[in-house]
Structures are given as C-alpha cells and as structure tokens.
Amino acid sequence: MDHRKDEWLAAIAAADDSRLRELDGELFGKSGDLTALVKGVAQLPKEERRDAGRAANQLKAEIQAAYDARRQELADAALAAELAAPDFDPTEPGPKHSRGTLHPITVVRDELVDLFTSMGFTWQDGPEVESDFFNFEALNIPADHPARDSQDTFWLDDGNLLRTHTSPVQIRTMQRMKPPLKVIVPGRCFRQETVDATHEHTFYQMEGLVVDKGVSTANLLHTMKTCLREILRRDLVVRCRPGFFPFVEPGFELDVKTERGWMEILPCGMVHPRVLQAGGIDPEEYTGFAFGMGLTRVVMLRYGIDDIRTLSGGDLRFLRQFEEVGR
Ligand code: PHE
C-alpha cells in the first residue's frame, strides 16, 4: 500500500478546509484507508506481522503529521487574511466581560467582622432553621410570653422554625465554649412581616455576645459607641433609651437619627441570668452583654438606601451602583 503514500500526501497538500475535513474521514475514519492498512496487518502471516505493523504505524504517523501541518497552515492563512482585511481595527476594544461584585450587605458585614475581630471577637455561625428551644425557650421567652407575638415566626411543619433573630446562637455558643467569650454572629433572619420600605421577611442581623467576670454596662456602651463610630463613618446623633427583651436585663435601644426620624439599629443589654444558666454558665460568677445589630439597617444608613426591598430585589441596576465598593 506504500505506493499510495505520495497520493495521500498530495491530496493533503492540495486540500482546502472542506476537503481536509473529508480527508479526515477518508484516511483516519472507521473505514479509512490508513485504518484499514493498520488493521490489515493482522491478516498477514505471523512472521511478517512485526515488521509490517511497525511500517504501517510509521506511515500512519507520517500522514497524520502532514494532515496536522496542513490544518495549521490553513488556520494561519485564514487569520492572516482576517488581519489584512481593510476594515480590521486592532485598536478596537474587545467584548466587555461583566464582572461580579460583592453585595453591599456582604461589604458591610465583612467590615464589621474585621472591626470586631480586631477587638478580639471571633465569628460564630448557627443554623437558620432553629428549634423553639434555642430561638425562644432558652432566651427566657416561654411559650405564653407576649414577646412571642412580636416575632411573627415562620413555623415549619416539624415544629422547628426559621430563626427570627441571631440570638439563639448566644445559647449555642455558651453551650459549646467556656468563658471568657467574645463572639459575633452575622446571619440571616426571617419574620412573617408585611413587606414595606422598612420591613422585609428576610433580613440580616449581627449578634454580639461577651461573657466574662466583671463585665458591666460601661463595657457594653463603650463597645457599642466604638462600633457605631467606625461603621457609619460620620457624626451621628445617637439616642440610648431603655429597651425590653426578655433575654437581657437591663436592656437598651440605641437609635440613630435619620431624615425620616429615629432608626432602631442596635438593641442590646446585659445578659439575663437565666440565659447564662441556659447556656451552662454560672451567673454568680460571670456577667455578660449582648447586642443584636440590625445589619440590613446599618447598610441602608451607610449608603442612604431608603427602601429595604431593593436589597434583595435582585435588580441589577440597583446592585451596579455598588460596583466600586463591592470590589
Ligand atoms: N434579638 C433581638 C431582636 O432581634 C435583639 C437583641 C439582641 C436585643 C441582643 C438585645 C440583645 O429583636
């Protein structure tokens, strides 16, 4: 079959794109000439097979190399022709690729985490699907407590719920770690709210918990002041008033003044002795403070967003405004 070698090489050398594609099948395809040649070796008498096999493989490799070279040659020529075309402008910018960016909530969360870790806090996580025990019971909110009405809960069929705040992670942390404790818990929370410009069924909080010997209200207020100053980065009028939450005593509300009035962003207080007990910590020996920052609200204040729905609305025109901060 060797006499056909020149014929094959000549066909390859003369082929244009479409002919080359045909030749691929004719030569190397299932019933191609070279495939047949290699297969044919098996029919030869045993003593001839070795040499014939080697020769057949060598020939096939040679033709394949010529084929590949021709294909490259045609591709190079096509590119050269394209570059030489009179309307080709190499200075024209290529297609623009859109780059993803971080969501403003992620940006602010990361900043807060940096701030608190620099003050010695560690980041803890907890589940979004919680039990009644962690979300209410252990936080001193028993079944008949009126505070349960204020937290319109998404209950699941199995008796669990979507956590209404990040506070259940206070209990989980105390049960897992020994004091001194300094933790933050950024996380998503859910409430069955009527959605409007300032209420969403899904929002973010950042819980904080500090437990040690001799922790006082002064420590709490100092930490909260530092935090607000760093995060909001402008002079703000802050108001502190008593706040009621069953899991703290005393409890406070830190509000920030905005054009639309006071915005509650930082409820906090001294951890209630019963909550420490539920976490396995002796309230005679330790005290602590906790806060539940409204992370979503901090984001709104920071960027002057007046409709909470835009944050999870998925409208790219809204999100693109944060391209610079999200990089
Ligand atoms: N968990 C409370 C809420 O979501 C906020 C809070 C946390 C208050 C910690 C005091 C201490 O309403």
mmCIF file of C-alpha atoms and ligand atoms in Angstrom:
data_model
loop_
_atom_site.group_PDB
_atom_site.id
_atom_site.type_symbol
_atom_site.label_atom_id
_atom_site.label_comp_id
_atom_site.label_asym_id
_atom_site.label_seq_id
_atom_site.Cartn_x
_atom_site.Cartn_y
_atom_site.Cartn_z
ATOM 1 C CA MET A 1 0.000 0.000 0.000
ATOM 2 C CA ASP A 2 3.053 2.145 0.303
ATOM 3 C CA HIS A 3 2.579 3.261 -3.285
ATOM 4 C CA ARG A 4 -0.391 5.333 -2.143
ATOM 5 C CA LYS A 5 1.696 7.421 0.250
ATOM 6 C CA ASP A 6 2.504 10.089 -2.347
ATOM 7 C CA GLU A 7 -1.089 10.171 -3.447
ATOM 8 C CA TRP A 8 -2.247 10.826 0.169
ATOM 9 C CA LEU A 9 0.394 13.473 0.794
ATOM 10 C CA ALA A 10 -0.505 15.215 -2.448
ATOM 11 C CA ALA A 11 -4.217 15.192 -1.554
ATOM 12 C CA ILE A 12 -3.484 16.700 1.855
ATOM 13 C CA ALA A 13 -1.177 19.368 0.446
ATOM 14 C CA ALA A 14 -3.812 20.461 -2.074
ATOM 15 C CA ALA A 15 -6.807 20.337 0.266
ATOM 16 C CA ASP A 16 -8.784 23.378 1.323
ATOM 17 C CA ASP A 17 -10.757 23.462 4.564
ATOM 18 C CA SER A 18 -13.727 21.411 3.486
ATOM 19 C CA ARG A 19 -11.692 18.879 1.530
ATOM 20 C CA LEU A 20 -9.444 18.471 4.552
ATOM 21 C CA ARG A 21 -12.421 17.635 6.697
ATOM 22 C CA GLU A 22 -13.442 14.941 4.171
ATOM 23 C CA LEU A 23 -9.925 13.557 4.136
ATOM 24 C CA ASP A 24 -10.048 13.143 7.891
ATOM 25 C CA GLY A 25 -12.784 10.544 7.405
ATOM 26 C CA GLU A 26 -11.306 9.001 4.268
ATOM 27 C CA LEU A 27 -7.920 8.437 5.882
ATOM 28 C CA PHE A 28 -8.401 8.052 9.612
ATOM 29 C CA GLY A 29 -12.118 7.281 9.929
ATOM 30 C CA LYS A 30 -13.606 3.928 10.847
ATOM 31 C CA SER A 31 -13.211 2.560 7.350
ATOM 32 C CA GLY A 32 -10.487 4.983 6.315
ATOM 33 C CA ASP A 33 -7.518 3.913 4.205
ATOM 34 C CA LEU A 34 -4.954 4.128 6.976
ATOM 35 C CA THR A 35 -7.238 2.489 9.490
ATOM 36 C CA ALA A 36 -7.617 -0.394 7.032
ATOM 37 C CA LEU A 37 -3.901 -0.539 6.492
ATOM 38 C CA VAL A 38 -3.153 -0.903 10.179
ATOM 39 C CA LYS A 39 -5.981 -3.428 10.627
ATOM 40 C CA GLY A 40 -4.767 -5.425 7.610
ATOM 41 C CA VAL A 41 -1.564 -6.318 9.403
ATOM 42 C CA ALA A 42 -3.434 -8.862 11.484
ATOM 43 C CA GLN A 43 -4.277 -10.864 8.337
ATOM 44 C CA LEU A 44 -0.630 -11.299 7.323
ATOM 45 C CA PRO A 45 1.354 -14.452 8.063
ATOM 46 C CA LYS A 46 2.728 -14.386 11.593
ATOM 47 C CA GLU A 47 6.384 -13.883 10.639
ATOM 48 C CA GLU A 48 5.602 -10.770 8.579
ATOM 49 C CA ARG A 49 3.371 -9.092 11.160
ATOM 50 C CA ARG A 50 6.004 -7.415 13.272
ATOM 51 C CA ASP A 51 7.767 -5.541 10.513
ATOM 52 C CA ALA A 52 4.574 -4.789 8.624
ATOM 53 C CA GLY A 53 2.945 -3.491 11.799
ATOM 54 C CA ARG A 54 5.816 -1.161 12.506
ATOM 55 C CA ALA A 55 5.826 0.131 8.938
ATOM 56 C CA ALA A 56 2.065 0.679 8.938
ATOM 57 C CA ASN A 57 2.154 2.665 12.179
ATOM 58 C CA GLN A 58 5.027 4.736 10.966
ATOM 59 C CA LEU A 59 3.248 5.555 7.729
ATOM 60 C CA LYS A 60 0.083 6.477 9.569
ATOM 61 C CA ALA A 61 2.015 8.806 11.886
ATOM 62 C CA GLU A 62 3.671 10.453 8.912
ATOM 63 C CA ILE A 63 0.374 11.083 7.131
ATOM 64 C CA GLN A 64 -1.177 12.318 10.360
ATOM 65 C CA ALA A 65 1.677 14.805 10.813
ATOM 66 C CA ALA A 66 1.207 16.090 7.276
ATOM 67 C CA TYR A 67 -2.512 16.381 7.883
ATOM 68 C CA ASP A 68 -1.995 18.376 11.125
ATOM 69 C CA ALA A 69 0.548 20.639 9.449
ATOM 70 C CA ARG A 70 -1.871 21.415 6.615
ATOM 71 C CA ARG A 71 -4.647 22.190 9.035
ATOM 72 C CA GLN A 72 -2.419 24.628 10.907
ATOM 73 C CA GLU A 73 -1.320 26.187 7.626
ATOM 74 C CA LEU A 74 -4.928 26.822 6.603
ATOM 75 C CA ALA A 75 -5.793 28.263 10.022
ATOM 76 C CA ASP A 76 -2.777 30.604 9.896
ATOM 77 C CA ALA A 77 -3.714 31.740 6.400
ATOM 78 C CA ALA A 78 -7.302 32.398 7.460
ATOM 79 C CA LEU A 79 -6.157 34.501 10.409
ATOM 80 C CA ALA A 80 -3.672 36.419 8.267
ATOM 81 C CA ALA A 81 -6.428 37.180 5.771
ATOM 82 C CA GLU A 82 -8.676 38.423 8.541
ATOM 83 C CA LEU A 83 -5.959 40.679 9.939
ATOM 84 C CA ALA A 84 -5.194 42.055 6.486
ATOM 85 C CA ALA A 85 -8.810 42.942 5.765
ATOM 86 C CA PRO A 86 -9.161 46.716 5.291
ATOM 87 C CA ASP A 87 -11.914 47.061 7.898
ATOM 88 C CA PHE A 88 -9.959 45.341 10.667
ATOM 89 C CA ASP A 89 -9.077 47.711 13.511
ATOM 90 C CA PRO A 90 -6.721 46.176 16.054
ATOM 91 C CA THR A 91 -7.213 49.127 18.417
ATOM 92 C CA GLU A 92 -10.915 48.460 18.859
ATOM 93 C CA PRO A 93 -11.689 47.239 22.400
ATOM 94 C CA GLY A 94 -12.685 43.597 22.673
ATOM 95 C CA PRO A 95 -16.016 42.393 24.009
ATOM 96 C CA LYS A 96 -16.656 43.632 27.544
ATOM 97 C CA HIS A 97 -16.915 40.962 30.209
ATOM 98 C CA SER A 98 -19.129 41.831 33.111
ATOM 99 C CA ARG A 99 -17.553 41.214 36.472
ATOM 100 C CA GLY A 100 -19.485 40.201 39.561
ATOM 101 C CA THR A 101 -19.222 42.299 42.692
ATOM 102 C CA LEU A 102 -19.952 41.826 46.356
ATOM 103 C CA HIS A 103 -23.393 42.680 47.613
ATOM 104 C CA PRO A 104 -23.474 45.790 49.854
ATOM 105 C CA ILE A 105 -24.613 43.638 52.787
ATOM 106 C CA THR A 106 -21.540 41.447 52.346
ATOM 107 C CA VAL A 107 -19.292 44.510 52.153
ATOM 108 C CA VAL A 108 -20.605 45.961 55.414
ATOM 109 C CA ARG A 109 -20.667 42.558 57.124
ATOM 110 C CA ASP A 110 -17.009 41.990 56.248
ATOM 111 C CA GLU A 111 -16.091 45.418 57.581
ATOM 112 C CA LEU A 112 -17.912 44.738 60.824
ATOM 113 C CA VAL A 113 -16.270 41.348 61.147
ATOM 114 C CA ASP A 114 -12.857 42.998 60.635
ATOM 115 C CA LEU A 115 -13.647 45.628 63.224
ATOM 116 C CA PHE A 116 -14.830 43.134 65.837
ATOM 117 C CA THR A 117 -12.074 40.617 65.217
ATOM 118 C CA SER A 118 -9.590 43.460 65.757
ATOM 119 C CA MET A 119 -11.211 43.853 69.185
ATOM 120 C CA GLY A 120 -10.739 40.144 69.948
ATOM 121 C CA PHE A 121 -14.135 38.768 68.891
ATOM 122 C CA THR A 122 -14.475 35.523 66.946
ATOM 123 C CA TRP A 123 -17.047 34.766 64.258
ATOM 124 C CA GLN A 124 -19.601 32.064 65.120
ATOM 125 C CA ASP A 125 -22.317 30.532 62.993
ATOM 126 C CA GLY A 126 -25.626 28.900 63.761
ATOM 127 C CA PRO A 127 -28.420 27.260 61.760
ATOM 128 C CA GLU A 128 -31.152 29.260 60.035
ATOM 129 C CA VAL A 129 -33.647 26.505 60.838
ATOM 130 C CA GLU A 130 -33.854 26.558 64.615
ATOM 131 C CA SER A 131 -35.752 24.815 67.355
ATOM 132 C CA ASP A 132 -38.224 26.530 69.632
ATOM 133 C CA PHE A 133 -35.758 25.905 72.466
ATOM 134 C CA PHE A 134 -32.874 27.941 71.073
ATOM 135 C CA ASN A 135 -34.942 30.667 69.424
ATOM 136 C CA PHE A 136 -37.287 31.287 72.384
ATOM 137 C CA GLU A 137 -37.232 29.000 75.405
ATOM 138 C CA ALA A 138 -33.559 29.248 76.351
ATOM 139 C CA LEU A 139 -33.696 33.010 75.749
ATOM 140 C CA ASN A 140 -36.197 33.393 78.561
ATOM 141 C CA ILE A 141 -39.159 33.630 76.178
ATOM 142 C CA PRO A 142 -41.534 30.887 77.422
ATOM 143 C CA ALA A 143 -44.488 29.646 75.383
ATOM 144 C CA ASP A 144 -47.045 32.033 76.881
ATOM 145 C CA HIS A 145 -44.760 35.060 76.795
ATOM 146 C CA PRO A 146 -46.145 38.089 74.932
ATOM 147 C CA ALA A 147 -42.762 38.673 73.280
ATOM 148 C CA ARG A 148 -43.552 35.722 71.025
ATOM 149 C CA ASP A 149 -46.320 37.732 69.415
ATOM 150 C CA SER A 150 -43.912 40.459 68.415
ATOM 151 C CA GLN A 151 -41.840 37.955 66.483
ATOM 152 C CA ASP A 152 -44.084 36.678 63.785
ATOM 153 C CA THR A 153 -42.490 33.392 63.207
ATOM 154 C CA PHE A 154 -42.334 31.174 60.137
ATOM 155 C CA TRP A 155 -43.098 27.789 61.682
ATOM 156 C CA LEU A 156 -42.157 24.607 59.865
ATOM 157 C CA ASP A 157 -44.334 21.503 59.759
ATOM 158 C CA ASP A 158 -41.940 19.587 62.016
ATOM 159 C CA GLY A 159 -42.252 22.136 64.848
ATOM 160 C CA ASN A 160 -38.969 23.861 64.032
ATOM 161 C CA LEU A 161 -38.865 27.435 62.778
ATOM 162 C CA LEU A 162 -36.854 29.893 60.719
ATOM 163 C CA ARG A 163 -34.862 31.830 63.293
ATOM 164 C CA THR A 164 -36.382 35.233 63.993
ATOM 165 C CA HIS A 165 -33.084 36.667 65.269
ATOM 166 C CA THR A 166 -29.447 35.655 65.649
ATOM 167 C CA SER A 167 -29.800 35.427 69.452
ATOM 168 C CA PRO A 168 -30.209 31.600 69.508
ATOM 169 C CA VAL A 169 -26.512 31.431 68.643
ATOM 170 C CA GLN A 170 -25.820 33.032 72.051
ATOM 171 C CA ILE A 171 -27.063 29.832 73.688
ATOM 172 C CA ARG A 172 -25.338 27.550 71.188
ATOM 173 C CA THR A 173 -22.048 29.358 71.775
ATOM 174 C CA MET A 174 -22.296 29.268 75.565
ATOM 175 C CA GLN A 175 -23.061 25.554 75.441
ATOM 176 C CA ARG A 176 -20.050 24.924 73.224
ATOM 177 C CA MET A 177 -17.409 27.266 74.608
ATOM 178 C CA LYS A 178 -16.313 28.350 78.068
ATOM 179 C CA PRO A 179 -15.988 31.994 79.167
ATOM 180 C CA PRO A 180 -14.304 34.377 78.621
ATOM 181 C CA LEU A 181 -16.419 34.656 75.454
ATOM 182 C CA LYS A 182 -16.326 37.355 72.810
ATOM 183 C CA VAL A 183 -18.222 36.381 69.710
ATOM 184 C CA ILE A 184 -20.101 37.905 66.823
ATOM 185 C CA VAL A 185 -22.684 36.122 64.706
ATOM 186 C CA PRO A 186 -23.626 37.751 61.412
ATOM 187 C CA GLY A 187 -26.589 35.950 59.919
ATOM 188 C CA ARG A 188 -29.862 35.868 58.077
ATOM 189 C CA CYS A 189 -33.138 36.044 59.966
ATOM 190 C CA PHE A 190 -36.761 35.668 58.973
ATOM 191 C CA ARG A 191 -40.011 37.178 60.155
ATOM 192 C CA GLN A 192 -43.504 36.989 58.847
ATOM 193 C CA GLU A 193 -43.778 40.721 58.251
ATOM 194 C CA THR A 194 -45.863 42.723 55.880
ATOM 195 C CA VAL A 195 -43.201 43.848 53.452
ATOM 196 C CA ASP A 196 -42.805 47.605 53.019
ATOM 197 C CA ALA A 197 -39.968 50.124 52.624
ATOM 198 C CA THR A 198 -38.546 49.338 56.060
ATOM 199 C CA HIS A 199 -39.647 45.732 56.654
ATOM 200 C CA GLU A 200 -38.563 42.560 54.899
ATOM 201 C CA HIS A 201 -39.386 38.943 55.711
ATOM 202 C CA THR A 202 -35.679 38.184 55.249
ATOM 203 C CA PHE A 203 -33.013 40.409 56.770
ATOM 204 C CA TYR A 204 -29.611 40.325 58.374
ATOM 205 C CA GLN A 205 -28.534 40.826 61.960
ATOM 206 C CA MET A 206 -25.227 40.674 63.687
ATOM 207 C CA GLU A 207 -25.369 39.304 67.162
ATOM 208 C CA GLY A 208 -22.630 40.004 69.663
ATOM 209 C CA LEU A 209 -22.004 38.275 72.975
ATOM 210 C CA VAL A 210 -19.398 38.968 75.629
ATOM 211 C CA VAL A 211 -19.239 36.912 78.821
ATOM 212 C CA ASP A 212 -16.535 37.244 81.430
ATOM 213 C CA LYS A 213 -16.002 38.065 85.081
ATOM 214 C CA GLY A 214 -16.934 41.655 85.888
ATOM 215 C CA VAL A 215 -18.439 42.671 82.512
ATOM 216 C CA SER A 216 -20.543 45.804 83.043
ATOM 217 C CA THR A 217 -22.914 48.181 81.292
ATOM 218 C CA ALA A 218 -19.975 50.562 80.829
ATOM 219 C CA ASN A 219 -18.209 47.895 78.714
ATOM 220 C CA LEU A 220 -21.348 47.439 76.680
ATOM 221 C CA LEU A 221 -21.848 51.126 75.938
ATOM 222 C CA HIS A 222 -18.201 51.650 75.088
ATOM 223 C CA THR A 223 -18.197 48.763 72.610
ATOM 224 C CA MET A 224 -21.410 49.959 71.005
ATOM 225 C CA LYS A 225 -20.147 53.519 70.632
ATOM 226 C CA THR A 226 -16.890 52.372 69.028
ATOM 227 C CA CYS A 227 -18.804 50.184 66.672
ATOM 228 C CA LEU A 228 -21.250 52.870 65.506
ATOM 229 C CA ARG A 229 -18.492 55.414 65.002
ATOM 230 C CA GLU A 230 -16.395 53.053 62.887
ATOM 231 C CA ILE A 231 -19.187 51.724 60.777
ATOM 232 C CA LEU A 232 -21.221 54.776 59.963
ATOM 233 C CA ARG A 233 -18.168 56.981 59.491
ATOM 234 C CA ARG A 234 -19.915 60.226 60.132
ATOM 235 C CA ASP A 235 -21.137 62.286 63.008
ATOM 236 C CA LEU A 236 -24.420 60.888 64.058
ATOM 237 C CA VAL A 237 -26.886 61.710 66.707
ATOM 238 C CA VAL A 238 -27.364 58.587 68.767
ATOM 239 C CA ARG A 239 -30.037 58.068 71.370
ATOM 240 C CA CYS A 240 -29.979 55.473 74.128
ATOM 241 C CA ARG A 241 -33.231 54.506 75.766
ATOM 242 C CA PRO A 242 -34.418 51.569 77.824
ATOM 243 C CA GLY A 243 -35.427 48.603 75.721
ATOM 244 C CA PHE A 244 -37.188 45.436 76.694
ATOM 245 C CA PHE A 245 -36.041 41.997 75.602
ATOM 246 C CA PRO A 246 -36.640 39.001 77.867
ATOM 247 C CA PHE A 247 -33.050 37.807 77.450
ATOM 248 C CA VAL A 248 -31.389 40.980 78.761
ATOM 249 C CA GLU A 249 -31.687 42.984 81.975
ATOM 250 C CA PRO A 250 -31.255 45.913 81.780
ATOM 251 C CA GLY A 251 -31.930 46.296 78.075
ATOM 252 C CA PHE A 252 -31.295 49.272 75.793
ATOM 253 C CA GLU A 253 -32.135 50.538 72.365
ATOM 254 C CA LEU A 254 -29.543 52.576 70.554
ATOM 255 C CA ASP A 255 -31.187 54.609 67.827
ATOM 256 C CA VAL A 256 -29.663 56.755 65.133
ATOM 257 C CA LYS A 257 -31.294 59.952 63.901
ATOM 258 C CA THR A 258 -32.108 59.990 60.188
ATOM 259 C CA GLU A 259 -34.090 62.345 57.974
ATOM 260 C CA ARG A 260 -37.099 60.105 58.427
ATOM 261 C CA GLY A 261 -36.772 60.024 62.192
ATOM 262 C CA TRP A 262 -35.089 57.688 64.636
ATOM 263 C CA MET A 263 -33.931 54.333 63.334
ATOM 264 C CA GLU A 264 -33.512 51.476 65.789
ATOM 265 C CA ILE A 265 -30.307 49.758 64.856
ATOM 266 C CA LEU A 266 -28.667 48.475 67.982
ATOM 267 C CA PRO A 267 -30.751 46.758 70.633
ATOM 268 C CA CYS A 268 -28.552 45.469 73.431
ATOM 269 C CA GLY A 269 -28.316 44.757 77.127
ATOM 270 C CA MET A 270 -26.790 42.775 79.944
ATOM 271 C CA VAL A 271 -27.350 39.044 79.505
ATOM 272 C CA HIS A 272 -30.177 37.844 81.743
ATOM 273 C CA PRO A 273 -29.001 35.426 84.478
ATOM 274 C CA ARG A 274 -31.473 32.802 83.234
ATOM 275 C CA VAL A 275 -29.950 32.950 79.783
ATOM 276 C CA LEU A 276 -26.480 32.406 81.195
ATOM 277 C CA GLN A 277 -27.880 29.417 83.095
ATOM 278 C CA ALA A 278 -29.465 28.003 79.941
ATOM 279 C CA GLY A 279 -26.021 28.262 78.374
ATOM 280 C CA GLY A 280 -24.448 26.347 81.258
ATOM 281 C CA ILE A 281 -22.724 29.418 82.758
ATOM 282 C CA ASP A 282 -22.943 30.341 86.452
ATOM 283 C CA PRO A 283 -24.474 33.845 86.726
ATOM 284 C CA GLU A 284 -22.963 34.248 90.209
ATOM 285 C CA GLU A 285 -19.525 34.068 88.702
ATOM 286 C CA TYR A 286 -19.949 35.624 85.269
ATOM 287 C CA THR A 287 -21.801 38.522 83.677
ATOM 288 C CA GLY A 288 -22.122 39.465 80.052
ATOM 289 C CA PHE A 289 -23.611 41.763 77.471
ATOM 290 C CA ALA A 290 -25.262 41.057 74.148
ATOM 291 C CA PHE A 291 -26.348 43.096 71.169
ATOM 292 C CA GLY A 292 -28.348 42.371 68.056
ATOM 293 C CA MET A 293 -27.311 44.851 65.421
ATOM 294 C CA GLY A 294 -29.690 45.338 62.522
ATOM 295 C CA LEU A 295 -27.135 44.679 59.811
ATOM 296 C CA THR A 296 -29.562 45.393 56.990
ATOM 297 C CA ARG A 297 -30.440 48.724 58.568
ATOM 298 C CA VAL A 298 -26.802 49.655 59.003
ATOM 299 C CA VAL A 299 -26.303 49.017 55.285
ATOM 300 C CA MET A 300 -29.278 51.258 54.497
ATOM 301 C CA LEU A 301 -27.911 54.050 56.702
ATOM 302 C CA ARG A 302 -24.438 53.714 55.330
ATOM 303 C CA TYR A 303 -25.449 54.029 51.688
ATOM 304 C CA GLY A 304 -28.587 56.115 52.084
ATOM 305 C CA ILE A 305 -30.887 53.356 50.821
ATOM 306 C CA ASP A 306 -34.447 54.172 51.747
ATOM 307 C CA ASP A 307 -36.234 51.066 50.531
ATOM 308 C CA ILE A 308 -35.190 47.766 52.120
ATOM 309 C CA ARG A 309 -36.822 45.795 49.295
ATOM 310 C CA THR A 310 -34.173 46.891 46.822
ATOM 311 C CA LEU A 311 -31.525 44.956 48.763
ATOM 312 C CA SER A 312 -32.915 41.541 47.971
ATOM 313 C CA GLY A 313 -34.899 42.523 44.884
ATOM 314 C CA GLY A 314 -32.235 41.242 42.520
ATOM 315 C CA ASP A 315 -32.439 44.301 40.257
ATOM 316 C CA LEU A 316 -29.006 44.618 38.689
ATOM 317 C CA ARG A 317 -29.448 48.342 38.072
ATOM 318 C CA PHE A 318 -29.624 48.778 41.848
ATOM 319 C CA LEU A 319 -26.697 46.453 42.553
ATOM 320 C CA ARG A 320 -24.478 48.006 39.888
ATOM 321 C CA GLN A 321 -24.435 51.229 41.892
ATOM 322 C CA PHE A 322 -22.256 49.367 44.391
ATOM 323 C CA GLU A 323 -19.732 48.075 41.876
ATOM 324 C CA GLU A 324 -16.956 50.235 43.304
ATOM 325 C CA VAL A 325 -17.459 49.304 46.960
ATOM 326 C CA GLY A 326 -18.020 45.653 46.135
ATOM 327 C CA ARG A 327 -14.653 45.055 44.506
HETATM 328 N N1 PHE B 1 -32.631 39.527 69.284
HETATM 329 C C1 PHE B 1 -33.213 40.815 69.451
HETATM 330 C C2 PHE B 1 -34.137 41.089 68.265
HETATM 331 O O1 PHE B 1 -33.924 40.630 67.212
HETATM 332 C C3 PHE B 1 -32.185 41.909 69.536
HETATM 333 C C4 PHE B 1 -31.289 41.839 70.741
HETATM 334 C C5 PHE B 1 -30.147 41.051 70.730
HETATM 335 C C6 PHE B 1 -31.569 42.571 71.878
HETATM 336 C C7 PHE B 1 -29.300 41.015 71.803
HETATM 337 C C8 PHE B 1 -30.750 42.540 72.970
HETATM 338 C C9 PHE B 1 -29.623 41.756 72.943
HETATM 339 O O2 PHE B 1 -35.099 41.794 68.409
#
